[in-house]
Short mmCIF file of C-alpha atoms and ligand atoms in Angstrom, two decimals:
data_model
loop_
_atom_site.label_atom_id
_atom_site.label_comp_id
_atom_site.label_asym_id
_atom_site.label_seq_id
_atom_site.Cartn_x
_atom_site.Cartn_y
_atom_site.Cartn_z
CA UNK A 2 108.66 24.16 127.51
CA UNK A 3 105.52 26.31 127.94
CA UNK A 4 102.56 23.96 128.17
CA UNK A 5 98.84 24.78 128.00
CA UNK A 6 96.47 22.04 129.09
CA UNK A 7 92.81 21.75 128.05
CA UNK A 8 90.49 19.02 129.26
CA UNK A 9 87.69 17.80 127.00
CA UNK A 10 85.42 15.51 129.02
CA UNK A 11 83.55 14.21 125.97
CA UNK A 12 82.36 10.71 125.07
CA UNK A 13 79.81 11.02 122.27
CA UNK A 14 82.19 10.11 119.49
CA UNK A 15 81.62 6.53 120.63
CA UNK A 16 79.23 4.40 122.70
CA UNK A 17 81.10 3.54 125.91
CA UNK A 18 80.48 5.70 128.97
CA UNK A 19 83.50 6.65 131.06
CA UNK A 20 85.95 8.06 128.53
CA UNK A 21 84.79 11.56 129.53
CA UNK A 22 86.64 11.03 132.82
CA UNK A 23 90.05 10.61 131.23
CA UNK A 24 91.16 14.23 131.58
CA UNK A 25 90.56 14.47 135.31
CA UNK A 26 92.14 11.06 135.95
CA UNK A 27 95.30 12.16 134.12
CA UNK A 28 95.37 15.38 136.17
CA UNK A 29 94.78 13.44 139.41
CA UNK A 30 97.82 11.29 138.56
CA UNK A 31 99.92 14.46 138.84
CA UNK A 32 100.50 15.59 135.26
CA UNK A 33 100.76 19.31 136.08
CA UNK A 34 103.05 18.84 139.08
CA UNK A 35 105.25 16.38 137.20
CA UNK A 36 105.58 18.70 134.18
CA UNK A 37 106.53 21.57 136.52
CA UNK A 38 108.97 19.22 138.27
CA UNK A 39 110.83 18.75 134.99
CA UNK A 40 111.07 22.47 134.35
CA UNK A 41 107.98 23.19 132.28
CA UNK A 42 105.91 26.36 132.67
CA UNK A 43 102.38 24.98 132.82
CA UNK A 44 99.01 26.73 132.47
CA UNK A 45 95.94 24.56 133.03
CA UNK A 46 93.02 26.05 131.09
CA UNK A 47 90.63 23.67 132.84
CA UNK A 48 87.90 21.56 131.27
CA UNK A 49 85.51 22.57 128.52
CA UNK A 50 81.82 22.44 129.41
CA UNK A 51 79.67 20.67 126.82
CA UNK A 52 75.98 21.61 126.90
CA UNK A 53 73.57 18.74 126.32
CA UNK A 54 72.01 18.78 122.84
CA UNK A 55 68.49 17.27 122.87
CA UNK A 56 67.02 15.33 119.93
CA UNK A 57 70.46 14.64 118.51
CA UNK A 58 69.07 12.05 116.10
CA UNK A 59 71.40 10.04 113.85
CA UNK A 60 72.26 11.54 110.45
CA UNK A 61 72.70 8.55 108.15
CA UNK A 62 74.76 6.19 110.30
CA UNK A 63 76.41 9.00 112.31
CA UNK A 64 75.58 8.85 116.02
CA UNK A 65 75.06 12.08 118.03
CA UNK A 66 76.56 14.22 115.23
CA UNK A 67 75.33 17.58 116.61
CA UNK A 68 77.02 17.00 119.98
CA UNK A 69 80.26 15.95 118.27
CA UNK A 70 80.23 18.94 115.91
CA UNK A 71 79.51 21.45 118.67
CA UNK A 72 82.01 20.00 121.14
CA UNK A 73 84.75 20.20 118.54
CA UNK A 74 83.85 23.76 117.60
CA UNK A 75 84.33 24.76 121.25
CA UNK A 76 87.57 22.77 121.46
CA UNK A 77 88.94 24.36 118.29
CA UNK A 78 88.47 27.83 119.80
CA UNK A 79 90.17 26.79 123.03
CA UNK A 80 93.15 25.23 121.25
CA UNK A 81 93.57 28.29 119.04
CA UNK A 82 93.63 30.48 122.18
CA UNK A 83 96.18 28.24 123.89
CA UNK A 84 98.40 28.41 120.80
CA UNK A 85 98.01 32.21 120.51
CA UNK A 86 99.15 32.42 124.15
CA UNK A 87 102.42 30.82 123.00
CA UNK A 88 102.04 27.35 124.46
CA UNK A 89 102.46 23.83 123.25
CA UNK A 90 98.89 22.55 123.60
CA UNK A 91 98.00 19.37 125.50
CA UNK A 92 94.42 18.19 124.86
CA UNK A 93 93.20 15.57 127.32
CA UNK A 94 90.23 13.49 126.12
CA UNK A 95 87.68 12.20 125.92
CA UNK A 96 87.31 10.13 122.77
CA UNK A 97 89.28 10.54 119.54
CA UNK A 98 86.54 12.49 117.71
CA UNK A 99 88.06 15.42 119.63
CA UNK A 100 90.98 15.45 117.20
CA UNK A 101 88.62 17.29 114.81
CA UNK A 102 88.60 20.31 117.10
CA UNK A 103 92.16 19.95 118.32
CA UNK A 104 93.70 19.81 114.85
CA UNK A 105 91.31 22.47 113.48
CA UNK A 106 92.20 24.87 116.28
CA UNK A 107 95.89 24.12 115.88
CA UNK A 108 95.75 24.67 112.11
CA UNK A 109 93.91 27.96 112.61
CA UNK A 110 97.00 29.27 114.41
CA UNK A 111 99.83 27.39 112.67
CA UNK A 112 98.62 26.81 109.12
CA UNK A 113 100.81 24.01 107.77
CA UNK A 114 101.01 21.02 110.16
CA UNK A 115 102.55 17.57 110.22
CA UNK A 116 100.22 15.10 111.91
CA UNK A 117 101.63 12.03 113.67
CA UNK A 118 98.72 9.67 114.46
CA UNK A 119 99.70 7.00 117.00
CA UNK A 120 96.83 4.53 117.19
CA UNK A 121 95.80 0.90 116.68
CA UNK A 122 93.22 2.33 114.29
CA UNK A 123 93.31 4.66 111.26
CA UNK A 124 90.31 6.78 112.36
CA UNK A 125 89.83 7.76 108.71
CA UNK A 126 86.39 6.34 107.91
CA UNK A 127 84.11 8.76 106.07
CA UNK A 128 80.43 9.13 107.02
CA UNK A 129 79.72 6.77 104.11
CA UNK A 130 82.34 4.09 104.95
CA UNK A 131 81.99 3.95 108.74
CA UNK A 132 80.99 0.47 109.92
CA UNK A 133 79.83 1.71 113.33
CA UNK A 134 78.64 5.29 112.91
CA UNK A 135 80.97 6.23 115.78
CA UNK A 136 82.70 9.48 114.89
CA UNK A 137 85.84 8.60 116.91
CA UNK A 138 86.62 6.29 113.96
CA UNK A 139 86.33 9.16 111.45
CA UNK A 140 88.09 12.34 112.64
CA UNK A 141 90.79 12.51 109.97
CA UNK A 142 88.25 12.21 107.12
CA UNK A 143 86.89 15.68 107.99
CA UNK A 144 90.35 17.25 108.10
CA UNK A 145 92.09 15.99 104.95
CA UNK A 146 91.91 18.17 101.82
CA UNK A 147 91.79 15.14 99.50
CA UNK A 148 88.67 13.70 101.21
CA UNK A 149 86.64 16.91 101.29
CA UNK A 150 84.43 15.81 98.38
CA UNK A 151 83.50 12.65 100.32
CA UNK A 152 82.00 14.51 103.28
CA UNK A 153 78.25 15.29 103.21
CA UNK A 154 76.54 18.17 104.98
CA UNK A 155 76.30 17.33 108.70
CA UNK A 156 74.54 19.55 111.31
CA UNK A 157 77.03 21.49 113.48
CA UNK A 158 79.93 20.43 111.18
CA UNK A 159 79.73 23.40 108.78
CA UNK A 160 82.49 25.28 110.67
CA UNK A 161 85.06 22.55 109.81
CA UNK A 162 87.51 23.35 106.99
CA UNK A 163 89.95 20.68 105.74
CA UNK A 164 93.41 21.73 106.98
CA UNK A 165 95.79 18.78 106.51
CA UNK A 166 97.30 17.32 103.35
CA UNK A 167 97.51 13.52 103.06
CA UNK A 168 101.28 13.76 102.50
CA UNK A 169 101.64 15.45 105.90
CA UNK A 170 100.17 12.54 107.90
CA UNK A 171 102.14 9.63 109.38
CA UNK A 172 100.63 6.69 111.28
CA UNK A 173 102.36 4.50 113.87
CA UNK A 174 100.79 1.45 115.55
CA UNK A 175 98.09 0.39 113.05
CA UNK A 176 96.75 -3.14 113.53
CA UNK A 177 92.93 -2.88 113.31
CA UNK A 178 92.07 -1.07 110.06
CA UNK A 179 88.78 -1.48 108.20
CA UNK A 180 88.98 -2.50 104.49
CA UNK A 181 87.52 0.84 103.39
CA UNK A 182 90.09 2.69 105.51
CA UNK A 183 92.87 0.60 103.99
CA UNK A 184 91.67 1.58 100.52
CA UNK A 185 91.71 5.27 101.52
CA UNK A 186 95.23 5.00 102.99
CA UNK A 187 96.54 3.36 99.80
CA UNK A 188 94.62 5.64 97.44
CA UNK A 189 95.94 8.77 99.17
CA UNK A 190 99.44 7.32 99.58
CA UNK A 191 99.48 8.09 103.30
CA UNK A 192 102.67 7.05 105.13
CA UNK A 193 101.95 4.23 107.60
CA UNK A 194 104.04 2.27 110.08
CA UNK A 195 101.76 -0.59 111.16
CA UNK A 196 102.79 -2.96 113.94
CA UNK A 197 104.37 -5.09 111.18
CA UNK A 198 106.77 -2.25 110.35
CA UNK A 199 107.40 -1.64 114.06
CA UNK A 200 108.40 -5.30 114.35
CA UNK A 201 110.40 -5.33 111.10
CA UNK A 202 112.28 -2.04 111.52
CA UNK A 203 112.29 -1.48 115.27
CA UNK A 204 110.98 1.74 116.81
CA UNK A 205 114.23 3.68 116.32
CA UNK A 206 114.13 3.17 112.53
CA UNK A 207 110.39 3.88 112.50
CA UNK A 208 111.01 7.26 114.17
CA UNK A 209 113.95 8.00 111.87
CA UNK A 210 111.81 7.32 108.79
CA UNK A 211 108.83 9.16 110.29
CA UNK A 212 110.94 12.28 110.70
CA UNK A 213 112.54 11.86 107.25
CA UNK A 214 109.01 11.79 105.80
CA UNK A 215 107.71 14.74 107.84
CA UNK A 216 110.77 16.88 107.13
CA UNK A 217 111.24 15.79 103.49
CA UNK A 218 110.09 19.20 102.28
CA UNK A 219 109.45 22.03 104.73
CA UNK A 220 109.77 21.45 108.50
CA UNK A 221 106.31 22.12 109.95
CA UNK A 222 104.94 22.21 113.50
CA UNK A 223 104.00 18.70 114.66
CA UNK A 224 100.54 17.71 115.91
CA UNK A 225 100.87 14.41 117.81
CA UNK A 226 97.50 12.68 118.23
CA UNK A 227 98.06 9.79 120.65
CA UNK A 228 95.28 7.22 121.16
CA UNK A 229 96.15 5.27 124.29
CA UNK A 230 94.89 2.11 122.53
CA UNK A 231 98.06 2.29 120.40
CA UNK A 232 99.77 0.68 123.38
CA UNK A 233 99.36 -3.04 124.00
CA UNK A 234 96.30 -3.85 126.15
CA UNK A 235 98.72 -5.37 128.70
CA UNK A 236 99.90 -1.79 129.31
CA UNK A 237 96.72 0.19 128.71
CA UNK A 238 93.67 -2.06 129.10
CA UNK A 239 91.28 0.71 130.23
CA UNK A 240 90.25 1.89 126.78
CA UNK A 241 87.22 1.47 124.56
CA UNK A 242 88.58 -0.44 121.56
CA UNK A 243 91.61 -2.48 122.71
CA UNK A 244 93.48 -4.47 120.02
CA UNK A 245 96.07 -7.18 120.72
CA UNK A 246 99.68 -6.81 119.65
CA UNK A 247 100.29 -3.15 120.45
CA UNK A 248 103.24 -0.94 121.29
CA UNK A 249 105.18 -1.68 124.45
CA UNK A 250 105.41 0.96 127.14
CA UNK A 251 109.05 1.49 126.07
CA UNK A 252 108.16 1.93 122.39
CA UNK A 253 105.51 4.51 123.32
CA UNK A 254 107.98 6.45 125.45
CA UNK A 255 110.60 6.26 122.68
CA UNK A 256 108.10 7.87 120.29
CA UNK A 257 107.41 10.82 122.58
CA UNK A 258 111.08 11.25 123.60
CA UNK A 259 112.02 11.34 119.90
CA UNK A 260 109.28 13.81 118.97
CA UNK A 261 110.38 16.03 121.86
CA UNK A 262 113.93 16.01 120.46
CA UNK A 263 112.73 17.46 117.14
CA UNK A 264 111.81 20.68 118.95
CA UNK A 265 108.79 20.90 116.65
CA UNK A 266 106.03 19.51 118.86
CA UNK A 267 103.28 22.13 118.79
CA UNK A 268 100.22 20.23 120.07
CA UNK A 269 99.51 16.79 121.50
CA UNK A 270 96.23 14.90 122.07
CA UNK A 271 96.03 12.15 124.70
CA UNK A 272 92.69 10.38 124.20
CA UNK A 273 90.59 7.27 124.83
CA UNK A 274 91.51 6.58 128.46
CA UNK A 275 88.30 5.01 129.82
CA UNK A 276 88.32 3.96 133.49
CA UNK A 277 85.10 2.00 133.07
CA UNK A 278 86.88 -0.31 130.63
CA UNK A 279 89.42 -1.30 133.27
CA UNK A 280 88.57 -4.49 135.16
CA UNK A 281 90.59 -3.55 138.22
CA UNK A 282 92.02 -0.44 139.86
CA UNK A 283 95.43 -1.70 138.75
CA UNK A 284 94.32 -1.75 135.10
CA UNK A 285 93.06 1.82 135.37
CA UNK A 286 96.24 2.98 137.09
CA UNK A 287 98.46 1.29 134.48
CA UNK A 288 96.54 3.00 131.68
CA UNK A 289 96.51 6.45 133.31
CA UNK A 290 100.18 6.24 134.35
CA UNK A 291 101.19 5.31 130.79
CA UNK A 292 99.30 8.36 129.49
CA UNK A 293 101.07 10.62 132.00
CA UNK A 294 104.51 9.16 131.25
CA UNK A 295 103.96 9.53 127.48
CA UNK A 296 103.15 13.21 128.00
CA UNK A 297 106.18 13.71 130.25
CA UNK A 298 108.27 12.27 127.41
CA UNK A 299 106.79 14.91 125.06
CA UNK A 300 108.15 17.66 127.29
CA UNK A 301 111.70 16.68 128.07
CA UNK A 302 111.65 13.72 130.43
CA UNK A 303 114.38 11.30 129.39
CA UNK A 304 114.93 7.90 130.93
CA UNK A 305 118.66 8.46 131.40
CA UNK A 306 117.80 11.04 134.07
N1 HDQ B 414 87.32 1.47 112.57
C1 HDQ B 414 86.47 1.39 113.73
C2 HDQ B 414 85.32 2.34 113.60
O1 HDQ B 414 84.41 2.27 114.44
O2 HDQ B 414 85.35 3.17 112.65
C3 HDQ B 414 85.96 -0.04 113.91
N2 HDQ B 414 86.75 -0.54 115.02
C4 HDQ B 414 86.16 -1.59 115.82
C5 HDQ B 414 86.21 -2.93 115.17
C6 HDQ B 414 86.30 -3.99 116.25
C7 HDQ B 414 86.28 -5.39 115.64
C8 HDQ B 414 87.38 -5.54 114.61
C9 HDQ B 414 87.29 -4.40 113.59
N3 HDQ B 414 87.32 -3.09 114.26
C10 HDQ B 414 86.99 0.57 115.93
C11 HDQ B 414 87.35 1.63 114.98
C12 HDQ B 414 87.29 3.01 115.57
C13 HDQ B 414 88.32 3.20 116.68
C14 HDQ B 414 88.38 4.64 117.13
B1 HDQ B 414 89.66 5.00 118.02
O3 HDQ B 414 89.64 6.39 118.31
O4 HDQ B 414 89.68 4.21 119.19
O5 HDQ B 414 90.86 4.72 117.27
MN1 MN B 415 92.25 3.56 118.50
MN1 MN B 416 91.83 6.74 117.74
MN1 MN B 417 88.55 4.17 121.07
#
């Protein structure tokens, strides 16, 4: 596997300080060395630098929209470069608003994508449905063709072009979805495996049906967007919006091992690790180590040795 890593120390898609430190914590836990140790060729493209944007007043309910739009424009360019260099891209967040840039940059290089969104949340609120104004709860709404008409003009967002079809999205891990998001998921017929389905089917069947859905027509490159809060808070407590009843460590690893086996993984986001949300060093370590192990599973690590 040829892996290109980009760090996006960004937190303005939400209100909790600390998530900008996720990338460097994941690196400090040995991601690069461990990927090399399992035979990957790794290029670390470093961290993006996000200039401060003064007077970034709310637009409607949206908080710090100019910073979010600009940060994602920079990220999109970086991801496109990493892809053009022939790598599988690893984007280390930062909050989940960064999926706007990551998926946009990926789509700019590999037009048709399948998106696997592993998350306690749907992150599909529009600017008009968001209950919080936090853009980390909205990234997919800017990217989906079928929602384009629902997106108003937002400063620093004009570069964004919808690039994903609703039929090409699969969710795993949902358990904290707003009513408006639920309506959107149903209305667009988006494939979802909530924690109920994970319990009912078991993770092996979930992955089998996820792949059946993604490969039902043409096999496309996979963009895996992994929000660490998909895992149960007992495994990954150091995150901004924890929700009870999440994926076990083993289920998370099974997901990434299975996606690796498809040979179609083209980009992966690992977001929402926030050390300031951990009550102890142990909680931070557990969260960071889970993120590292999930990424190692994406690139060939298997538990049988
Ligand atoms: N839908 C949300 C939004 O703010 O839009 C509201 N929700 C918080 C709220 C807490 C109380 C019970 C109902 N949910 C967080 C979510 C965004 C998560 C972003 B992610 O990147 O962490 O997934
Ligand atoms: Mn989440
Ligand atoms: Mn998320
Ligand atoms: Mn979050």
